[in-house]
C-alpha positions as a LaTeX table, in Angstrom:
\begin{tabular}{lrrr}
\hline
Residue & $x$ (\AA) & $y$ (\AA) & $z$ (\AA) \\
\hline
Met1 & $-18.68$ & 29.11 & 4.35 \\
Glu2 & $-19.11$ & 26.08 & 6.56 \\
Tyr3 & $-15.97$ & 24.95 & 8.45 \\
Arg4 & $-17.32$ & 21.91 & 10.30 \\
Tyr5 & $-15.33$ & 19.39 & 8.26 \\
Ser6 & $-12.45$ & 21.57 & 6.98 \\
Thr7 & $-10.04$ & 19.63 & 9.22 \\
Ser8 & $-10.91$ & 16.44 & 7.36 \\
Leu9 & $-10.64$ & 18.06 & 3.93 \\
Ile10 & $-7.22$ & 19.52 & 4.63 \\
Ala11 & $-5.88$ & 16.29 & 6.15 \\
Leu12 & $-7.10$ & 14.23 & 3.17 \\
Leu13 & $-5.57$ & 16.66 & 0.67 \\
Lys14 & $-2.26$ & 16.25 & 2.50 \\
Gly15 & $-2.37$ & 12.44 & 2.42 \\
Ile16 & $-3.59$ & 9.52 & 4.50 \\
Val17 & $-5.74$ & 9.97 & 7.60 \\
Tyr18 & $-5.33$ & 7.33 & 10.32 \\
Ser19 & $-7.60$ & 6.52 & 13.26 \\
His20 & $-4.83$ & 7.42 & 15.72 \\
Gln21 & $-5.27$ & 11.03 & 14.55 \\
Lys22 & $-8.21$ & 11.18 & 16.95 \\
Glu23 & $-9.63$ & 14.66 & 16.29 \\
Thr24 & $-9.35$ & 14.45 & 12.49 \\
Trp25 & $-10.58$ & 10.85 & 12.38 \\
Glu26 & $-13.65$ & 11.60 & 14.48 \\
Asn27 & $-14.38$ & 14.68 & 12.35 \\
Leu28 & $-14.10$ & 12.57 & 9.19 \\
Leu29 & $-16.47$ & 9.91 & 10.54 \\
Gln30 & $-18.98$ & 12.53 & 11.68 \\
Tyr31 & $-19.04$ & 14.38 & 8.33 \\
Glu32 & $-18.26$ & 11.49 & 5.96 \\
Pro33 & $-21.22$ & 12.18 & 3.58 \\
Asp34 & $-20.31$ & 15.88 & 3.36 \\
Val35 & $-16.64$ & 15.12 & 2.75 \\
Lys36 & $-17.51$ & 12.65 & $-0.02$ \\
Lys37 & $-19.84$ & 15.19 & $-1.63$ \\
Tyr38 & $-17.16$ & 17.88 & $-1.45$ \\
Phe39 & $-14.66$ & 15.92 & $-3.57$ \\
Ile40 & $-17.09$ & 14.65 & $-6.26$ \\
Pro41 & $-16.88$ & 17.75 & $-8.51$ \\
Ile42 & $-13.09$ & 17.40 & $-8.82$ \\
Gly43 & $-13.15$ & 13.68 & $-9.58$ \\
Leu44 & $-11.86$ & 12.38 & $-6.26$ \\
Glu45 & $-13.36$ & 9.63 & $-4.12$ \\
Leu46 & $-12.95$ & 9.04 & $-0.43$ \\
Phe47 & $-11.65$ & 5.56 & 0.39 \\
Leu48 & $-12.48$ & 4.95 & 4.05 \\
Asp49 & $-11.81$ & 1.69 & 5.87 \\
Lys50 & $-13.25$ & 2.08 & 9.36 \\
Ser51 & $-12.27$ & $-1.40$ & 10.53 \\
Glu52 & $-8.59$ & $-0.90$ & 9.61 \\
Gly53 & $-8.56$ & 2.76 & 10.60 \\
Tyr54 & $-7.43$ & 4.70 & 7.54 \\
Ala55 & $-8.79$ & 6.92 & 4.79 \\
Phe56 & $-7.36$ & 8.53 & 1.65 \\
Leu57 & $-8.45$ & 10.14 & $-1.60$ \\
Arg58 & $-8.20$ & 8.40 & $-4.93$ \\
Gln59 & $-9.00$ & 9.37 & $-8.48$ \\
Lys60 & $-12.50$ & 8.43 & $-9.59$ \\
Glu61 & $-12.75$ & 5.60 & $-12.09$ \\
Trp62 & $-14.66$ & 6.95 & $-15.07$ \\
Glu63 & $-17.36$ & 5.05 & $-16.95$ \\
Glu64 & $-17.05$ & 4.81 & $-20.75$ \\
Asp65 & $-19.86$ & 7.32 & $-21.29$ \\
Glu66 & $-18.33$ & 9.87 & $-18.86$ \\
Lys67 & $-15.82$ & 12.55 & $-19.79$ \\
Pro68 & $-12.89$ & 12.17 & $-17.38$ \\
Leu69 & $-11.39$ & 15.14 & $-15.61$ \\
Pro70 & $-7.61$ & 15.65 & $-15.68$ \\
Arg71 & $-5.79$ & 13.58 & $-13.05$ \\
Met72 & $-4.92$ & 15.36 & $-9.81$ \\
Ala73 & $-1.68$ & 13.39 & $-9.57$ \\
Asp74 & 0.19 & 11.31 & $-12.07$ \\
Lys75 & 0.22 & 7.58 & $-11.62$ \\
Arg76 & 3.74 & 6.32 & $-11.13$ \\
Pro77 & 4.17 & 2.70 & $-12.01$ \\
Leu78 & 6.31 & 0.67 & $-9.65$ \\
Asn79 & 9.24 & $-1.26$ & $-11.01$ \\
Phe80 & 9.26 & $-5.05$ & $-10.96$ \\
Met81 & 11.15 & $-5.44$ & $-7.68$ \\
Thr82 & 9.09 & $-2.85$ & $-5.78$ \\
Ser83 & 5.86 & $-4.43$ & $-7.05$ \\
Leu84 & 7.09 & $-7.84$ & $-5.95$ \\
Val85 & 7.97 & $-6.57$ & $-2.46$ \\
Cys86 & 4.50 & $-4.97$ & $-2.12$ \\
Ile87 & 2.73 & $-8.17$ & $-3.13$ \\
Val88 & 4.90 & $-10.31$ & $-0.86$ \\
Leu89 & 4.13 & $-7.96$ & 2.06 \\
Arg90 & 0.41 & $-8.08$ & 1.29 \\
Lys91 & 0.54 & $-11.89$ & 1.22 \\
Phe92 & 2.37 & $-11.87$ & 4.58 \\
Leu93 & $-0.35$ & $-9.61$ & 6.00 \\
Leu94 & $-3.05$ & $-11.99$ & 4.74 \\
Glu95 & $-1.30$ & $-14.94$ & 6.40 \\
His96 & $-0.82$ & $-12.96$ & 9.61 \\
Asp97 & $-4.53$ & $-12.02$ & 9.71 \\
Ala98 & $-5.59$ & $-15.61$ & 8.96 \\
Gln99 & $-3.60$ & $-16.79$ & 11.99 \\
Gly100 & $-5.49$ & $-14.30$ & 14.17 \\
Gly101 & $-2.35$ & $-12.40$ & 15.08 \\
Ser102 & $-2.23$ & $-8.98$ & 16.67 \\
Met103 & $-3.25$ & $-5.90$ & 14.70 \\
Arg104 & 0.43 & $-5.06$ & 14.26 \\
Ser105 & 2.15 & $-7.11$ & 11.62 \\
Ile106 & 5.93 & $-7.23$ & 12.12 \\
Ile107 & 8.36 & $-8.70$ & 9.59 \\
Ser108 & 12.15 & $-8.74$ & 9.57 \\
Glu109 & 14.25 & $-7.47$ & 6.69 \\
Gln110 & 15.69 & $-10.95$ & 6.23 \\
Glu111 & 12.19 & $-12.47$ & 6.07 \\
Ile112 & 11.24 & $-9.99$ & 3.33 \\
Ile113 & 14.40 & $-10.83$ & 1.40 \\
Asn114 & 13.84 & $-14.59$ & 1.76 \\
Arg115 & 10.20 & $-14.32$ & 0.65 \\
Val116 & 11.10 & $-12.15$ & $-2.36$ \\
Lys117 & 13.96 & $-14.42$ & $-3.50$ \\
Val118 & 11.51 & $-17.29$ & $-4.02$ \\
Phe119 & 10.14 & $-15.35$ & $-7.00$ \\
Leu120 & 13.48 & $-14.39$ & $-8.53$ \\
Pro121 & 15.77 & $-16.37$ & $-10.79$ \\
Thr122 & 18.94 & $-17.75$ & $-9.22$ \\
Val123 & 21.84 & $-15.35$ & $-9.72$ \\
His124 & 25.59 & $-15.61$ & $-9.36$ \\
Asp125 & 25.88 & $-12.25$ & $-7.60$ \\
Glu126 & 23.74 & $-12.67$ & $-4.46$ \\
Ala127 & 24.99 & $-9.38$ & $-2.98$ \\
Lys128 & 23.80 & $-7.39$ & $-6.01$ \\
Gln129 & 20.41 & $-9.08$ & $-5.90$ \\
Gln130 & 20.06 & $-8.38$ & $-2.18$ \\
Glu131 & 20.98 & $-4.74$ & $-2.81$ \\
Lys132 & 18.17 & $-4.49$ & $-5.37$ \\
Ile133 & 15.71 & $-5.99$ & $-2.87$ \\
Asn134 & 16.89 & $-3.54$ & $-0.17$ \\
Thr135 & 16.40 & $-0.65$ & $-2.62$ \\
Ala136 & 12.84 & $-1.87$ & $-3.23$ \\
Ile137 & 12.21 & $-2.17$ & 0.52 \\
Asn138 & 13.32 & 1.47 & 0.91 \\
Lys139 & 10.96 & 2.51 & $-1.88$ \\
Val140 & 8.09 & 0.73 & $-0.09$ \\
Leu141 & 9.09 & 2.60 & 3.08 \\
Asp142 & 8.87 & 5.88 & 1.12 \\
Ile143 & 5.44 & 4.96 & $-0.25$ \\
Gly144 & 4.25 & 4.42 & 3.32 \\
Phe145 & 3.42 & 0.71 & 3.32 \\
Leu146 & 6.22 & $-0.09$ & 5.80 \\
Arg147 & 7.62 & 1.53 & 8.91 \\
Lys148 & 11.11 & 0.69 & 10.14 \\
Leu149 & 11.12 & $-0.18$ & 13.83 \\
Glu150 & 13.78 & 1.23 & 16.11 \\
Asp151 & 15.35 & $-2.11$ & 17.02 \\
Gln152 & 18.57 & $-3.97$ & 16.36 \\
Glu153 & 16.94 & $-6.78$ & 14.35 \\
Lys154 & 15.98 & $-4.62$ & 11.32 \\
Asn155 & 12.26 & $-5.27$ & 11.77 \\
Tyr156 & 9.45 & $-3.49$ & 9.96 \\
Glu157 & 5.78 & $-2.97$ & 10.65 \\
Ile158 & 3.52 & $-3.46$ & 7.64 \\
His159 & 1.01 & $-0.64$ & 7.51 \\
Arg160 & $-2.48$ & $-1.98$ & 6.95 \\
Ile161 & $-3.14$ & 0.67 & 4.32 \\
Ile162 & $-1.39$ & $-1.65$ & 1.85 \\
Lys163 & $-4.74$ & $-3.48$ & 1.79 \\
Gly164 & $-6.28$ & $-0.46$ & 0.06 \\
Phe165 & $-3.75$ & $-0.61$ & $-2.77$ \\
Val166 & $-2.93$ & $-4.30$ & $-3.24$ \\
Asn167 & $-6.08$ & $-6.33$ & $-3.87$ \\
Ala168 & $-6.08$ & $-9.68$ & $-2.05$ \\
Asp169 & $-7.91$ & $-11.35$ & $-4.95$ \\
Val170 & $-4.95$ & $-11.02$ & $-7.31$ \\
Ile171 & $-2.09$ & $-11.94$ & $-4.96$ \\
Asp172 & $-1.81$ & $-15.67$ & $-5.65$ \\
Glu173 & $-2.28$ & $-15.22$ & $-9.40$ \\
Thr174 & 0.33 & $-12.45$ & $-9.55$ \\
Leu175 & 2.82 & $-14.37$ & $-7.42$ \\
Gln176 & 2.39 & $-17.39$ & $-9.72$ \\
Lys177 & 3.26 & $-15.16$ & $-12.68$ \\
Phe178 & 6.37 & $-13.96$ & $-10.83$ \\
Arg179 & 7.28 & $-17.59$ & $-10.04$ \\
Asn180 & 6.82 & $-18.58$ & $-13.70$ \\
His181 & 8.96 & $-15.62$ & $-14.77$ \\
Ala182 & 11.71 & $-16.73$ & $-12.36$ \\
Asp183 & 11.55 & $-20.32$ & $-13.63$ \\
Glu184 & 11.75 & $-19.18$ & $-17.26$ \\
Asn185 & 14.77 & $-16.99$ & $-16.51$ \\
Gln186 & 16.85 & $-19.46$ & $-14.54$ \\
Pro187 & 20.48 & $-19.49$ & $-15.75$ \\
Lys188 & 21.33 & $-22.34$ & $-18.07$ \\
Asp189 & 24.06 & $-24.66$ & $-16.77$ \\
\hline
\end{tabular}
């Protein structure tokens, strides 16, 4: 048995591999073709973004004429609020990158809340709505798209891996749908 790229295989089976994991990252880059070939028989694909510095495994998308293998992990749909927070964060990251900012993208909790509220109907109980947004922020933290910074201002760093899961091409269209939904559900005076 060949063990040259076992480090990469094990790390990918555990989750996301980042470029700051120097030894594993360099091993993955060196043996990328072998690693890809290893996962093909079990229906997994390597998603590797060298410029952003992350890699992960995802289920292969099957063609109509192919017989799909069972899924390695169940897909768990995100609820409305969590989806909205993810898309708002991805939009923020796009804007940050367009301005030529640093690689790190920092956003405050209040900024997230303010950006999300734009796409929600006006409510009488602001505290309850804010609690729902905070719950969604915590879910996004658990997913791994955000990292809470150890500061007094309640700031977060947006992990660039969100780019691998939230397609930039659909952001504006999806946010418009959320905006339309909010407009349609405004309380009647």
